[in-house]
CSV table of C-alpha atoms in Angstrom, one decimal:
chain,number,residue,atom,x,y,z
A,1,MET,CA,-11.2,-6.8,-38.2
A,2,PHE,CA,-14.5,-7.7,-39.8
A,3,ALA,CA,-15.9,-5.2,-42.3
A,4,ALA,CA,-18.8,-3.2,-41.0
A,5,SER,CA,-21.9,-2.0,-42.8
A,6,LEU,CA,-24.4,0.6,-41.8
A,7,VAL,CA,-28.1,-0.2,-42.2
A,8,LEU,CA,-30.8,2.4,-42.1
A,9,SER,CA,-33.7,0.5,-40.5
A,10,THR,CA,-36.3,3.1,-41.6
A,11,PRO,CA,-36.1,6.3,-43.8
A,12,LEU,CA,-35.6,9.5,-41.9
A,13,ASN,CA,-38.8,11.5,-41.5
A,14,ALA,CA,-38.2,15.1,-42.3
A,15,GLU,CA,-41.4,16.1,-40.4
A,16,ALA,CA,-40.5,14.0,-37.3
A,17,SER,CA,-40.3,15.9,-34.1
A,18,PRO,CA,-36.7,16.4,-32.8
A,19,SER,CA,-38.1,16.1,-29.2
A,20,HIS,CA,-39.3,12.5,-29.8
A,21,ALA,CA,-38.9,10.4,-26.6
A,22,PRO,CA,-35.9,8.1,-26.3
A,23,ILE,CA,-36.4,4.4,-27.1
A,24,HIS,CA,-35.6,1.4,-25.0
A,25,MET,CA,-33.0,-0.7,-26.9
A,26,PRO,CA,-34.7,-4.0,-27.9
A,27,ASP,CA,-33.1,-7.4,-27.1
A,28,LEU,CA,-31.7,-8.7,-30.5
A,29,ILE,CA,-29.4,-11.4,-29.3
A,30,GLY,CA,-30.1,-14.6,-31.2
A,31,ASP,CA,-32.6,-12.9,-33.5
A,32,SER,CA,-32.7,-13.6,-37.3
A,33,ARG,CA,-31.7,-10.9,-39.8
A,34,ALA,CA,-35.3,-10.5,-40.9
A,35,ASN,CA,-36.5,-10.0,-37.3
A,36,VAL,CA,-33.8,-7.4,-36.6
A,37,TYR,CA,-34.8,-5.3,-39.6
A,38,ALA,CA,-38.5,-5.5,-38.5
A,39,VAL,CA,-37.9,-4.7,-34.8
A,40,MET,CA,-35.5,-1.8,-35.5
A,41,ALA,CA,-37.8,-0.3,-38.1
A,42,ALA,CA,-40.7,-0.5,-35.7
A,43,LYS,CA,-38.6,1.3,-33.1
A,44,GLY,CA,-37.3,4.0,-35.5
A,45,LEU,CA,-33.6,3.1,-34.9
A,46,TYR,CA,-30.6,2.6,-37.1
A,47,PHE,CA,-28.0,-0.1,-36.7
A,48,SER,CA,-24.5,-0.9,-38.0
A,49,THR,CA,-23.2,-4.5,-38.4
A,50,SER,CA,-19.8,-6.1,-38.1
A,51,GLY,CA,-18.8,-9.7,-38.1
A,52,PRO,CA,-19.2,-12.7,-40.4
A,53,GLY,CA,-21.5,-11.8,-43.4
A,54,ALA,CA,-21.8,-8.1,-42.4
A,55,SER,CA,-20.1,-6.7,-45.5
A,56,ASN,CA,-22.4,-8.5,-48.0
A,57,GLY,CA,-25.5,-8.9,-45.9
A,58,THR,CA,-25.4,-12.7,-45.7
A,59,TRP,CA,-25.3,-12.8,-41.9
A,60,ILE,CA,-27.9,-15.0,-40.2
A,61,THR,CA,-28.2,-14.1,-36.5
A,62,VAL,CA,-27.1,-11.5,-33.9
A,63,ALA,CA,-24.2,-12.6,-31.6
A,64,ALA,CA,-23.9,-9.4,-29.5
A,65,GLN,CA,-25.2,-5.8,-29.4
A,66,SER,CA,-24.5,-2.4,-28.0
A,67,PRO,CA,-26.2,-0.7,-26.2
A,68,ALA,CA,-27.5,-3.6,-24.1
A,69,PRO,CA,-31.2,-4.5,-24.1
A,70,GLY,CA,-33.3,-2.0,-22.2
A,71,VAL,CA,-30.9,0.9,-22.3
A,72,LEU,CA,-32.4,4.2,-23.5
A,73,ILE,CA,-31.2,5.3,-26.9
A,74,ALA,CA,-32.2,8.5,-28.8
A,75,TRP,CA,-34.9,8.1,-31.4
A,76,HIS,CA,-33.2,7.5,-34.8
A,77,GLY,CA,-30.1,6.6,-32.8
A,78,GLN,CA,-27.6,4.0,-34.0
A,79,ALA,CA,-26.9,0.6,-32.3
A,80,LYS,CA,-24.0,-1.7,-33.0
A,81,ILE,CA,-24.6,-5.3,-33.9
A,82,ILE,CA,-22.1,-8.1,-34.1
A,83,THR,CA,-23.3,-10.7,-36.5
A,84,SER,CA,-23.0,-14.5,-36.8
A,85,MET,CA,-23.4,-17.1,-39.4
A,86,ALA,CA,-24.9,-19.6,-36.9
A,87,ARG,CA,-28.4,-20.8,-37.6
A,88,PHE,CA,-31.2,-19.3,-35.5
A,89,VAL,CA,-32.1,-21.5,-32.5
A,90,GLY,CA,-35.4,-21.1,-30.7
A,91,PRO,CA,-36.0,-20.0,-27.1
A,92,ARG,CA,-34.8,-22.0,-24.1
A,93,LYS,CA,-35.9,-22.6,-20.6
A,94,VAL,CA,-33.5,-21.5,-17.8
A,95,PRO,CA,-32.5,-24.6,-15.8
A,96,LYS,CA,-32.6,-24.7,-12.0
A,97,LEU,CA,-29.2,-23.8,-10.8
A,98,VAL,CA,-29.7,-23.1,-7.1
A,99,GLY,CA,-27.9,-25.7,-5.0
A,100,LEU,CA,-25.8,-27.0,-7.9
A,101,SER,CA,-22.0,-27.3,-7.7
A,102,LYS,CA,-19.8,-25.3,-10.0
A,103,ALA,CA,-19.3,-28.3,-12.3
A,104,ALA,CA,-23.0,-29.0,-12.4
A,105,VAL,CA,-23.8,-25.4,-13.3
A,106,TYR,CA,-21.4,-25.4,-16.2
A,107,LYS,CA,-22.9,-28.7,-17.5
A,108,ALA,CA,-26.5,-27.5,-17.1
A,109,MET,CA,-25.9,-24.2,-18.9
A,110,LYS,CA,-24.0,-25.8,-21.7
A,111,SER,CA,-26.8,-28.3,-22.2
A,112,ALA,CA,-29.3,-25.5,-22.3
A,113,GLY,CA,-27.4,-23.5,-24.8
A,114,LEU,CA,-27.0,-20.5,-22.4
A,115,TYR,CA,-24.2,-18.4,-20.9
A,116,PHE,CA,-23.9,-17.2,-17.3
A,117,ASP,CA,-22.1,-14.6,-15.3
A,118,THR,CA,-21.3,-15.0,-11.6
A,119,THR,CA,-21.5,-12.6,-8.6
A,120,GLY,CA,-20.8,-13.1,-5.0
A,121,PRO,CA,-18.0,-14.6,-2.8
A,122,GLY,CA,-15.4,-16.3,-5.0
A,123,ALA,CA,-17.0,-15.2,-8.3
A,124,PHE,CA,-14.0,-13.1,-9.4
A,125,SER,CA,-11.3,-15.6,-8.5
A,126,GLY,CA,-13.2,-18.7,-9.6
A,127,ALA,CA,-13.1,-20.2,-6.1
A,128,TRP,CA,-16.8,-20.4,-5.7
A,129,ALA,CA,-18.3,-23.9,-5.1
A,130,ARG,CA,-22.1,-23.7,-5.5
A,131,ALA,CA,-25.0,-21.5,-6.8
A,132,VAL,CA,-27.3,-19.9,-4.2
A,133,ALA,CA,-29.5,-17.7,-6.4
A,134,GLN,CA,-30.2,-17.0,-10.0
A,135,SER,CA,-31.8,-14.5,-12.3
A,136,PRO,CA,-34.0,-15.1,-14.3
A,137,ALA,CA,-35.7,-17.8,-12.2
A,138,ALA,CA,-35.7,-21.5,-13.3
A,139,GLY,CA,-38.3,-22.2,-16.0
A,140,THR,CA,-38.1,-18.7,-17.5
A,141,VAL,CA,-38.1,-18.8,-21.3
A,142,VAL,CA,-35.2,-16.8,-22.8
A,143,LYS,CA,-33.4,-16.5,-26.1
A,144,PHE,CA,-30.8,-19.0,-27.2
A,145,GLN,CA,-27.3,-18.0,-25.8
A,146,SER,CA,-28.8,-15.5,-23.3
A,147,VAL,CA,-26.8,-14.7,-20.2
A,148,VAL,CA,-28.1,-15.8,-16.7
A,149,LEU,CA,-26.8,-14.1,-13.6
A,150,VAL,CA,-25.8,-16.6,-10.9
A,151,HIS,CA,-25.1,-15.6,-7.3
A,152,VAL,CA,-22.5,-18.0,-5.9
A,153,ALA,CA,-20.9,-18.9,-2.6
A,154,LEU,CA,-17.7,-20.4,-1.3
A,155,PRO,CA,-17.3,-24.0,-0.1
A,156,VAL,CA,-18.9,-24.8,3.3
A,157,VAL,CA,-16.3,-25.4,6.0
A,158,THR,CA,-17.6,-28.2,8.3
A,159,LYS,CA,-14.5,-28.5,10.5
A,160,LYS,CA,-11.6,-26.4,11.5
A,161,PRO,CA,-9.1,-26.5,8.6
A,162,VAL,CA,-5.6,-27.9,9.3
A,163,PRO,CA,-3.0,-25.2,8.5
A,164,THR,CA,-1.2,-26.1,5.3
A,165,SER,CA,1.2,-23.1,5.1
A,166,THR,CA,3.5,-24.1,8.0
A,167,THR,CA,5.1,-27.5,8.8
A,168,THR,CA,7.0,-27.9,12.1
A,169,SER,CA,9.4,-30.8,12.9
A,170,THR,CA,11.6,-31.3,16.0
A,171,SER,CA,15.2,-32.7,16.2
A,172,THR,CA,17.5,-33.0,19.2
A,173,THR,CA,21.1,-31.9,19.9
A,174,SER,CA,23.1,-33.7,22.6
A,175,THR,CA,25.9,-32.1,24.6
A,176,THR,CA,28.2,-34.2,26.8
A,177,THR,CA,30.0,-32.4,29.7
A,178,THR,CA,32.7,-34.2,31.7
A,179,TYR,CA,33.6,-33.2,35.3
A,180,PRO,CA,36.1,-34.9,37.6
A,181,GLY,CA,34.4,-38.1,38.7
A,182,GLU,CA,31.2,-37.7,36.7
A,183,THR,CA,29.9,-37.4,33.1
A,184,THR,CA,26.7,-35.5,32.3
A,185,THR,CA,24.8,-35.7,29.0
A,186,THR,CA,22.2,-32.9,28.2
A,187,THR,CA,19.7,-33.3,25.3
A,188,VAL,CA,18.2,-30.0,24.0
A,189,PRO,CA,15.2,-30.1,21.5
A,190,GLU,CA,15.8,-28.1,18.4
A,191,ALA,CA,12.8,-26.9,16.3
A,192,THR,CA,12.8,-26.6,12.5
A,193,THR,CA,10.1,-24.7,10.8
A,194,THR,CA,9.4,-24.8,7.0
A,195,THR,CA,7.0,-22.2,5.6
A,196,THR,CA,5.3,-22.7,2.2
A,197,ILE,CA,3.7,-19.6,0.5
A,198,LYS,CA,0.5,-20.4,-1.2
A,199,PRO,CA,0.2,-19.3,-4.9
A,200,VAL,CA,-2.0,-16.2,-5.5
A,201,PRO,CA,-5.3,-17.3,-7.2
A,202,LYS,CA,-5.7,-16.2,-10.8
A,203,ARG,CA,-8.2,-13.5,-11.8
A,204,TYR,CA,-10.5,-13.8,-14.7
A,205,VAL,CA,-13.4,-12.3,-16.6
A,206,VAL,CA,-16.1,-13.9,-18.7
A,207,GLY,CA,-17.4,-12.4,-21.9
A,208,ASP,CA,-17.2,-12.5,-25.7
A,209,ALA,CA,-14.2,-12.9,-28.0
A,210,THR,CA,-13.8,-12.3,-31.7
A,211,TRP,CA,-10.9,-12.2,-34.2
A,212,TYR,CA,-9.1,-9.8,-36.5
A,213,SER,CA,-6.0,-9.9,-38.7
A,214,TYR,CA,-3.3,-9.7,-36.1
A,215,ILE,CA,0.0,-11.2,-35.1
A,216,PRO,CA,-0.4,-14.8,-33.7
A,217,GLY,CA,0.3,-14.9,-30.0
A,218,ARG,CA,-0.8,-11.3,-29.5
A,219,CYS,CA,-4.3,-10.0,-28.6
A,220,ALA,CA,-6.3,-6.8,-27.8
A,221,SER,CA,-8.0,-6.0,-24.6
A,222,PRO,CA,-10.1,-3.0,-23.5
A,223,THR,CA,-8.6,-2.7,-20.0
A,224,LEU,CA,-5.8,-5.2,-19.3
A,225,PRO,CA,-2.2,-3.8,-19.3
A,226,PHE,CA,0.1,-4.3,-22.2
A,227,GLY,CA,2.6,-7.1,-21.8
A,228,LEU,CA,0.2,-9.2,-19.7
A,229,ARG,CA,0.0,-12.9,-20.7
A,230,VAL,CA,-3.6,-14.2,-20.5
A,231,THR,CA,-5.2,-17.6,-21.0
A,232,VAL,CA,-8.4,-17.7,-23.1
A,233,VAL,CA,-10.8,-20.7,-22.7
A,234,ASN,CA,-13.7,-21.3,-25.1
A,235,LEU,CA,-16.6,-22.1,-22.6
A,236,ALA,CA,-18.4,-24.1,-25.2
A,237,ASN,CA,-15.7,-26.7,-25.8
A,238,GLY,CA,-12.9,-26.2,-23.3
A,239,ASN,CA,-10.3,-25.3,-25.9
A,240,SER,CA,-7.7,-22.8,-24.7
A,241,ILE,CA,-4.8,-20.6,-26.0
A,242,SER,CA,-2.5,-18.0,-24.4
A,243,CYS,CA,-1.6,-14.6,-25.8
A,244,VAL,CA,0.1,-11.4,-24.8
A,245,VAL,CA,-1.9,-8.1,-24.6
A,246,THR,CA,-0.3,-5.7,-27.1
A,247,ASP,CA,-3.3,-3.8,-28.6
A,248,ARG,CA,-6.6,-2.1,-27.5
A,249,GLU,CA,-10.2,-2.9,-28.5
A,250,ASN,CA,-13.0,-0.4,-27.7
A,251,ALA,CA,-16.1,-2.4,-28.4
A,252,GLY,CA,-17.0,-2.5,-24.7
A,253,TYR,CA,-18.7,-5.3,-22.6
A,254,PRO,CA,-19.6,-8.1,-23.3
A,255,ARG,CA,-16.6,-8.2,-25.6
A,256,VAL,CA,-13.5,-8.8,-23.5
A,257,ILE,CA,-10.8,-9.7,-25.9
A,258,ASP,CA,-9.9,-9.7,-29.7
A,259,LEU,CA,-7.7,-12.6,-30.9
A,260,SER,CA,-5.5,-13.1,-33.9
A,261,GLU,CA,-7.1,-15.0,-36.7
A,262,THR,CA,-4.7,-18.0,-36.1
A,263,GLN,CA,-5.5,-18.3,-32.4
A,264,PHE,CA,-9.2,-17.8,-32.7
A,265,ALA,CA,-9.2,-20.8,-35.1
A,266,GLN,CA,-7.7,-22.9,-32.3
A,267,LEU,CA,-10.7,-22.2,-30.1
A,268,SER,CA,-13.5,-22.3,-32.7
A,269,PRO,CA,-14.0,-22.1,-36.5
A,270,LEU,CA,-13.6,-18.6,-37.8
A,271,ALA,CA,-17.2,-18.7,-39.1
A,272,SER,CA,-18.3,-18.6,-35.5
A,273,GLY,CA,-17.4,-14.9,-35.4
A,274,VAL,CA,-18.0,-14.4,-31.7
A,275,ILE,CA,-17.7,-17.0,-28.9
A,276,ARG,CA,-18.1,-16.9,-25.1
A,277,VAL,CA,-14.8,-17.2,-23.3
A,278,ARG,CA,-13.1,-16.9,-19.9
A,279,VAL,CA,-9.9,-14.8,-19.9
A,280,SER,CA,-7.7,-15.4,-16.9
A,281,TRP,CA,-4.3,-14.0,-15.8
């Protein structure tokens, strides 16, 4: 795992009141190192860092944080920051997503340098077809790589679907009966039914992934059961790997999986530190 360093954003004030009101955690995602120091000092908060450049103080921007922005944290409390060596990128405007297809949403968000999470029918299984609402609204200025919440809907059914799970065909059986002076042939229809069971749709979760020194082909998850094989897709470039959950990571959302150094490198350069992924199983 990346080495971590603890940073005291401002000296402790021995005369400070222990009853000081809690502080709302600032939004640091995408901020430069200098801005993080300034903001946390102004808020009277501590922070620890982990990730590329954390051990020697050469990190450039913030890739993830805990607690999330807006959460109340005790004055002189400590936040956790995952660092990145990526250069700081300025604010972006949220594109209009309402009415777009799933493919168009992915394309628009990738072009804007933003991530998104989905909610609504088909969001968990990935069966959704279009965006029907979004937050923040289109045109809102947000930080680079911010997360937009997209409310989605299933495909619109315009006509009664034809059943695909059952196929019925008919054949005939002929019986010939002979009586004295006459011959009678009786034909009886015989039905044959073939039933096909549809595959169960995969489940998935979208979040952050990082790497640590671990066995290639194995990974760590905060919740998924040991022995489960998952597929991890880098949402930025489409690269994918598979691994088996054999370890636990306790960083909490938005981090959803920790990969071995070898497999992370198949998705993105190790210097990326933290990437946005979809984990399906």
